XYZ file of C-alpha atoms in Angstrom:
451
model
C 12.123 1.561 183.489
C 11.119 4.863 184.956
C 14.456 6.546 187.209
C 12.526 7.979 190.286
C 15.417 9.220 191.430
C 16.347 11.532 188.897
C 14.258 14.433 188.036
C 14.217 15.698 184.447
C 14.100 19.142 184.930
C 13.574 20.347 181.464
C 10.408 17.736 180.494
C 8.821 18.168 184.092
C 6.662 21.060 185.317
C 8.405 23.854 187.270
C 6.496 23.051 190.599
C 7.305 19.144 190.190
C 10.887 19.607 189.693
C 11.028 22.069 192.305
C 9.634 19.881 194.993
C 11.198 16.659 193.794
C 14.692 18.130 193.743
C 14.649 20.102 197.082
C 12.804 17.442 199.087
C 16.139 14.983 199.253
C 18.070 18.251 200.027
C 15.838 19.355 202.845
C 16.044 15.724 204.226
C 20.226 16.060 204.093
C 20.053 19.130 205.587
C 17.691 18.144 208.477
C 20.001 15.198 208.894
C 23.268 17.318 209.123
C 21.640 19.828 211.314
C 20.086 16.922 213.487
C 23.558 15.422 213.668
C 24.910 18.927 214.878
C 22.116 18.915 217.914
C 22.895 15.729 218.677
C 26.621 16.517 218.699
C 25.649 19.582 220.763
C 23.781 17.450 223.202
C 26.561 15.064 223.927
C 29.121 17.905 224.136
C 26.798 19.815 226.435
C 26.866 16.902 228.949
C 30.554 17.695 229.186
C 29.826 21.083 230.420
C 29.451 25.025 228.845
C 33.289 25.290 228.769
C 33.646 21.901 226.627
C 30.786 22.984 224.454
C 31.920 26.204 223.689
C 34.807 24.356 221.904
C 33.115 23.647 219.092
C 31.463 26.749 218.549
C 34.330 28.679 218.981
C 36.024 26.546 216.075
C 33.473 25.987 213.693
C 33.255 29.394 212.083
C 37.099 28.762 211.203
C 36.537 24.989 210.236
C 33.682 26.549 207.756
C 36.255 29.064 206.529
C 37.788 25.842 204.936
C 35.004 24.100 204.035
C 33.397 26.874 202.019
C 36.196 26.577 199.844
C 35.097 22.918 198.781
C 31.521 24.148 198.819
C 32.991 27.174 196.582
C 34.149 24.893 193.902
C 31.101 22.557 193.931
C 29.037 25.715 193.249
C 31.005 26.241 190.025
C 30.495 22.651 189.234
C 27.111 23.068 189.887
C 26.820 26.019 187.344
C 29.108 24.023 184.702
C 27.661 20.545 184.883
C 23.880 21.903 184.907
C 24.419 24.179 181.781
C 26.343 21.318 179.767
C 23.253 19.004 180.692
C 20.654 21.701 179.788
C 22.563 21.373 176.410
C 22.399 17.570 176.439
C 25.982 17.505 175.835
C 26.921 14.380 178.083
C 30.621 14.096 177.052
C 31.039 17.788 178.497
C 29.170 16.715 181.501
C 31.423 14.031 182.271
C 34.599 15.814 181.354
C 33.629 18.842 183.555
C 32.950 16.317 186.328
C 36.382 14.815 186.255
C 38.007 18.202 186.244
C 35.961 19.244 188.881
C 37.624 16.370 191.140
C 40.978 17.496 190.005
C 40.480 20.956 191.439
C 39.003 19.837 194.704
C 41.374 17.101 195.421
C 44.247 19.669 195.492
C 42.379 22.506 197.111
C 41.301 19.986 200.082
C 44.759 19.028 200.566
C 46.125 22.424 200.377
C 43.356 23.710 202.745
C 44.243 20.934 205.229
C 48.019 21.550 205.450
C 47.406 25.442 205.867
C 44.609 25.145 208.576
C 46.896 22.580 210.515
C 49.779 24.641 210.426
C 48.014 27.767 211.624
C 46.143 26.344 214.621
C 47.518 28.115 217.493
C 47.492 31.667 216.010
C 43.779 30.948 214.687
C 42.558 29.570 218.011
C 44.197 31.723 220.375
C 43.136 34.534 218.055
C 39.207 33.926 218.380
C 39.226 32.749 222.123
C 41.025 35.601 223.557
C 41.699 36.066 227.558
C 38.150 35.775 228.605
C 37.570 32.403 227.305
C 41.097 31.331 227.783
C 39.672 27.870 229.420
C 38.162 27.083 226.400
C 41.569 26.975 224.388
C 42.910 23.577 224.863
C 39.581 21.885 224.106
C 39.523 23.987 220.936
C 42.858 23.119 219.940
C 42.226 19.500 220.207
C 38.706 19.564 218.037
C 39.788 21.863 215.450
C 42.998 19.511 214.620
C 41.043 16.403 214.363
C 38.373 18.093 212.262
C 41.005 19.439 209.789
C 42.441 15.971 209.411
C 39.050 14.869 207.757
C 38.613 18.060 205.363
C 40.202 16.763 202.213
C 37.093 13.909 202.407
C 34.340 16.991 202.619
C 36.135 18.135 199.161
C 35.371 14.754 197.538
C 31.707 14.592 199.100
C 30.644 18.143 198.027
C 32.007 17.429 194.381
C 30.179 14.329 193.863
C 26.655 15.407 195.486
C 26.754 18.935 193.784
C 27.744 17.096 190.382
C 24.601 14.632 190.905
C 22.262 17.300 191.772
C 23.156 19.270 188.639
C 22.130 16.581 186.425
C 18.813 16.389 188.385
C 19.634 13.688 191.305
C 19.523 15.222 194.655
C 18.508 11.668 196.136
C 22.256 10.773 195.903
C 23.544 13.503 198.311
C 20.455 12.611 200.649
C 21.749 8.921 200.774
C 25.361 9.850 201.486
C 24.671 12.549 203.837
C 22.265 9.554 205.644
C 24.973 7.105 205.857
C 27.514 9.516 206.935
C 25.688 11.250 209.746
C 24.381 7.620 211.152
C 27.913 6.815 211.702
C 28.423 10.080 213.063
C 25.807 9.784 215.333
C 26.763 5.943 216.343
C 30.336 6.947 217.256
C 29.342 10.471 218.986
C 28.866 8.813 222.593
C 31.089 6.279 221.948
C 33.983 8.241 221.711
C 32.958 11.485 223.781
C 32.566 9.232 226.721
C 34.428 6.190 226.086
C 31.827 3.374 226.142
C 32.447 -0.137 226.091
C 35.824 -0.701 224.487
C 36.276 2.905 222.786
C 38.458 5.335 224.039
C 36.955 8.537 226.300
C 38.254 11.358 223.945
C 36.045 13.964 225.347
C 35.618 16.895 222.945
C 38.074 15.490 220.241
C 36.039 12.145 220.591
C 33.175 14.307 218.435
C 35.605 15.251 215.730
C 36.829 11.681 215.333
C 33.151 10.670 214.669
C 32.892 13.098 212.114
C 36.080 11.802 210.218
C 34.848 8.378 210.428
C 31.474 9.593 209.082
C 33.108 11.216 206.294
C 35.259 8.615 205.127
C 32.435 6.266 204.679
C 30.596 9.002 202.336
C 33.716 10.068 200.476
C 34.017 6.054 199.968
C 30.615 5.866 198.638
C 31.000 8.970 196.536
C 34.193 7.681 194.747
C 32.333 4.313 194.146
C 29.174 5.985 192.469
C 30.880 7.949 190.185
C 32.603 5.009 188.459
C 29.565 2.588 188.901
C 27.006 1.626 186.149
C 24.429 3.204 188.601
C 25.346 6.386 188.132
C 23.528 8.852 185.696
C 26.785 10.235 184.424
C 29.370 7.370 184.540
C 33.122 9.362 184.675
C 35.447 7.412 183.052
C 39.312 7.567 183.720
C 40.133 9.760 180.367
C 37.863 12.500 181.871
C 40.473 13.177 184.610
C 43.183 13.513 181.744
C 43.779 17.762 182.790
C 41.958 19.986 180.286
C 43.496 23.639 181.268
C 40.589 25.240 179.293
C 38.321 23.631 181.649
C 40.083 23.815 184.762
C 40.477 27.492 184.312
C 36.714 27.624 183.734
C 36.148 26.075 187.085
C 38.745 28.384 188.719
C 37.154 31.733 187.218
C 33.740 30.443 188.546
C 34.743 28.718 191.676
C 37.514 30.975 193.320
C 34.930 33.902 193.680
C 32.399 31.888 195.281
C 34.899 29.780 197.136
C 36.731 33.459 198.279
C 33.219 35.030 199.120
C 32.140 31.925 201.246
C 35.736 31.828 202.943
C 35.824 35.391 203.629
C 32.223 35.225 204.869
C 33.380 32.184 207.152
C 36.358 34.419 208.546
C 33.861 37.118 209.060
C 31.826 34.783 211.163
C 35.092 34.149 213.264
C 35.463 37.450 213.780
C 31.926 37.892 215.117
C 32.780 34.921 217.502
C 35.588 36.899 219.048
C 32.692 39.506 219.673
C 30.632 37.035 221.115
C 33.647 35.474 223.314
C 33.923 38.669 225.160
C 30.722 38.081 226.773
C 31.745 34.784 228.221
C 30.518 30.908 228.004
C 27.177 31.734 228.439
C 26.661 33.774 225.576
C 28.952 31.509 223.736
C 26.835 28.841 224.553
C 23.436 30.378 223.851
C 24.782 31.893 220.557
C 26.046 28.260 219.464
C 22.454 26.852 220.294
C 20.657 29.606 218.628
C 22.796 29.240 215.294
C 22.148 25.538 215.201
C 18.523 25.474 215.726
C 18.039 28.597 212.960
C 20.297 26.129 210.735
C 17.610 23.537 211.360
C 14.717 26.062 210.451
C 16.276 27.134 207.477
C 16.871 23.695 206.171
C 13.645 24.250 203.659
C 15.425 27.233 202.317
C 18.795 25.764 201.757
C 16.612 22.766 200.197
C 14.488 24.961 197.729
C 17.607 26.935 196.822
C 19.280 23.820 195.934
C 16.667 22.928 193.754
C 16.762 26.354 191.998
C 20.849 26.580 191.332
C 20.331 23.240 189.296
C 17.140 24.122 187.706
C 18.363 27.834 186.616
C 21.450 26.155 185.293
C 19.756 23.410 183.072
C 17.000 26.079 182.075
C 20.149 28.546 180.949
C 21.663 26.293 179.235
C 18.558 24.856 177.335
C 18.049 28.747 176.617
C 14.541 28.863 178.729
C 14.685 32.018 180.529
C 10.756 32.546 181.457
C 10.979 29.094 183.078
C 14.144 30.045 184.896
C 12.254 33.203 186.328
C 9.205 31.748 187.083
C 11.214 28.903 189.017
C 12.785 31.721 191.504
C 9.465 33.521 191.646
C 7.579 29.820 193.058
C 10.598 29.043 195.298
C 10.335 32.546 196.881
C 6.956 32.655 197.857
C 6.936 29.005 199.091
C 10.294 29.884 201.195
C 8.271 32.947 202.823
C 5.623 31.030 204.137
C 7.268 27.908 205.443
C 10.026 29.644 206.831
C 7.361 32.284 208.459
C 5.750 29.607 210.591
C 8.704 27.730 211.777
C 10.122 31.518 212.649
C 6.720 31.867 214.938
C 7.541 29.032 216.636
C 11.146 29.612 217.518
C 9.789 33.034 218.661
C 7.375 31.773 220.977
C 9.618 28.509 222.277
C 13.033 29.938 222.606
C 13.046 29.109 225.977
C 12.264 25.545 225.843
C 14.362 25.101 222.692
C 17.505 26.017 224.570
C 16.611 23.959 227.802
C 16.732 21.059 225.627
C 20.476 21.461 225.319
C 21.807 22.734 228.506
C 20.106 22.824 231.545
C 21.552 26.057 233.040
C 19.682 29.091 233.914
C 21.812 31.705 232.300
C 22.049 30.147 229.084
C 18.146 29.614 228.851
C 17.603 33.104 229.608
C 20.240 34.448 227.107
C 18.862 31.615 224.640
C 15.198 33.030 224.825
C 16.633 36.459 224.173
C 18.664 35.303 221.091
C 15.267 33.821 219.338
C 13.025 36.774 220.330
C 15.319 38.909 218.119
C 16.446 36.434 215.275
C 13.031 35.007 214.419
C 11.863 38.330 212.969
C 14.366 38.441 210.013
C 14.345 34.635 209.006
C 11.926 34.514 206.451
C 13.557 37.334 204.711
C 17.115 36.533 205.286
C 16.420 32.738 203.926
C 14.742 34.137 201.105
C 18.180 35.644 200.109
C 19.435 32.348 199.637
C 16.733 31.600 196.676
C 18.206 34.437 194.537
C 21.729 33.651 195.697
C 21.471 30.140 194.489
C 19.616 31.311 191.211
C 23.031 33.168 190.463
C 25.230 30.381 191.160
C 23.010 28.257 188.934
C 23.434 31.197 186.123
C 27.525 30.912 186.926
C 27.431 34.444 188.117
C 29.481 33.522 191.089
C 31.351 37.316 190.939
C 27.674 38.671 192.432
C 27.396 35.970 195.052
C 30.965 36.840 196.398
C 29.887 40.724 196.481
C 26.698 39.605 198.528
C 28.582 37.274 200.766
C 31.382 39.958 201.666
C 28.891 42.791 201.772
C 26.720 41.054 204.492
C 29.446 40.499 206.881
C 32.271 42.800 206.547
C 30.751 45.569 205.306
C 27.221 45.596 207.201
C 27.218 43.131 210.187
C 31.049 43.417 211.524
C 31.236 47.228 211.714
C 27.631 47.149 213.360
C 28.277 44.549 215.969
C 31.732 46.270 216.752
C 29.872 49.587 217.845
C 26.760 47.967 219.325
C 28.782 45.348 221.382
C 30.453 48.168 223.388
C 27.101 50.173 223.590
C 24.399 47.891 223.998
C 26.214 44.925 225.152
C 25.572 41.247 223.884
C 22.085 42.367 222.441
C 24.053 44.457 219.930
C 25.508 41.100 218.402
C 22.024 40.185 217.637
C 20.861 43.475 216.434
C 23.762 43.702 213.853
C 22.474 39.851 212.551
C 18.941 41.235 212.121
C 20.105 44.161 210.159
C 22.708 42.714 208.007
C 20.203 39.822 207.215
C 17.575 42.260 205.623
C 20.112 44.619 203.507
C 21.707 41.438 202.055
C 18.387 40.040 200.785
C 17.481 43.372 198.988
C 20.945 43.131 197.395
C 20.749 39.655 196.175
C 17.387 40.368 194.636
C 18.824 43.502 192.945
C 21.823 41.482 191.618
C 19.353 39.012 189.973
C 16.730 41.457 188.630
C 19.390 43.609 186.781
C 22.186 41.471 186.156
C 23.092 39.262 182.636
C 22.623 35.828 184.219
C 20.498 34.832 181.319
C 24.219 34.553 179.557
C 25.575 30.786 179.810
C 29.248 30.295 180.755
C 29.634 27.076 178.876
């Protein structure tokens, strides 16, 4: 019986594997982004100040989530390369150890994040957005409670993708976000028997969805339906393998966390201009994430394929995979970016029918749309390095993008050009990071396997 959910990367043609791995990831990212849009829609009905609460806290929350993503990226490299070597025992063992590391990291992250709530929120919001602080604190604390569940979900979906099954992650994301969208209006507005929790209701809805998704993930890896069934013995600590996961995962997690912290710093500059700019910036980021979903899908497919090809020693196929993914990305994102450039005002109005926010959102899209095709192409090369296990290089690229380029530019231009300086800084950093990451892939020793 043919398993339509799993892609045999080493047997199929590159184009076939690329798109059959990518489309579930595209759908997953679309579902997540659509949920973010729905979430924004309901929060927007509470007003610009309440809406700004999630916008202000998201960079900090993502700083902690990026730790989960970083360790998951280590899992992709190790699991996919072992699978490319067809060493199934090593695949199962590496999955078990990945769970151990991510669960501990998730619990530690939640503890630290909640303990630092007030310094973080007050530090970002500043005096000009002080009215947002109470809402931001309530949203942030509730969201952080569910953080360990994110670590479990990411570890499972990444490991499944590494062996050629990206549809599992799509199904989990679907269930999680359907639950999120169901409970969002119920808990925000207090519909029926549900309490009216306002901004915090959106975070509780998110946690309910996460809980269900994490439960499905844990059940799946132990079930007979899993492509790689993990056994209890695979959870026995293997310190050599744990060391490898940390060696690959920490640079990736550190790079993504520092990047996310950079976004928190940028948010401080955005907050200088008040709720209107914060709201437009938040809407703009959510919509550009929707446009980028194709890139995330292609990039995710690339990381799994590169890992398996490197494990199997098929380097020409690895290079061809990156090349084809790049050109498909440029073409598709170019068309979508043109639409956001033309219809930026209408897109902003969908979320908040406030003249000030609509005008600011239109300016955002007029600036940012130009850099989207090249910036998103950076994800292709970045994920190729992840699949190869070269997470030190991805860390360097992540840190350079914000801390060495975007933040210094924004610090200067936000003073001289006002809020437009923030958008210009985004464009310049997006273009530079693409060329840096391309050079890393072109000239590094990515062909050397990590397992």
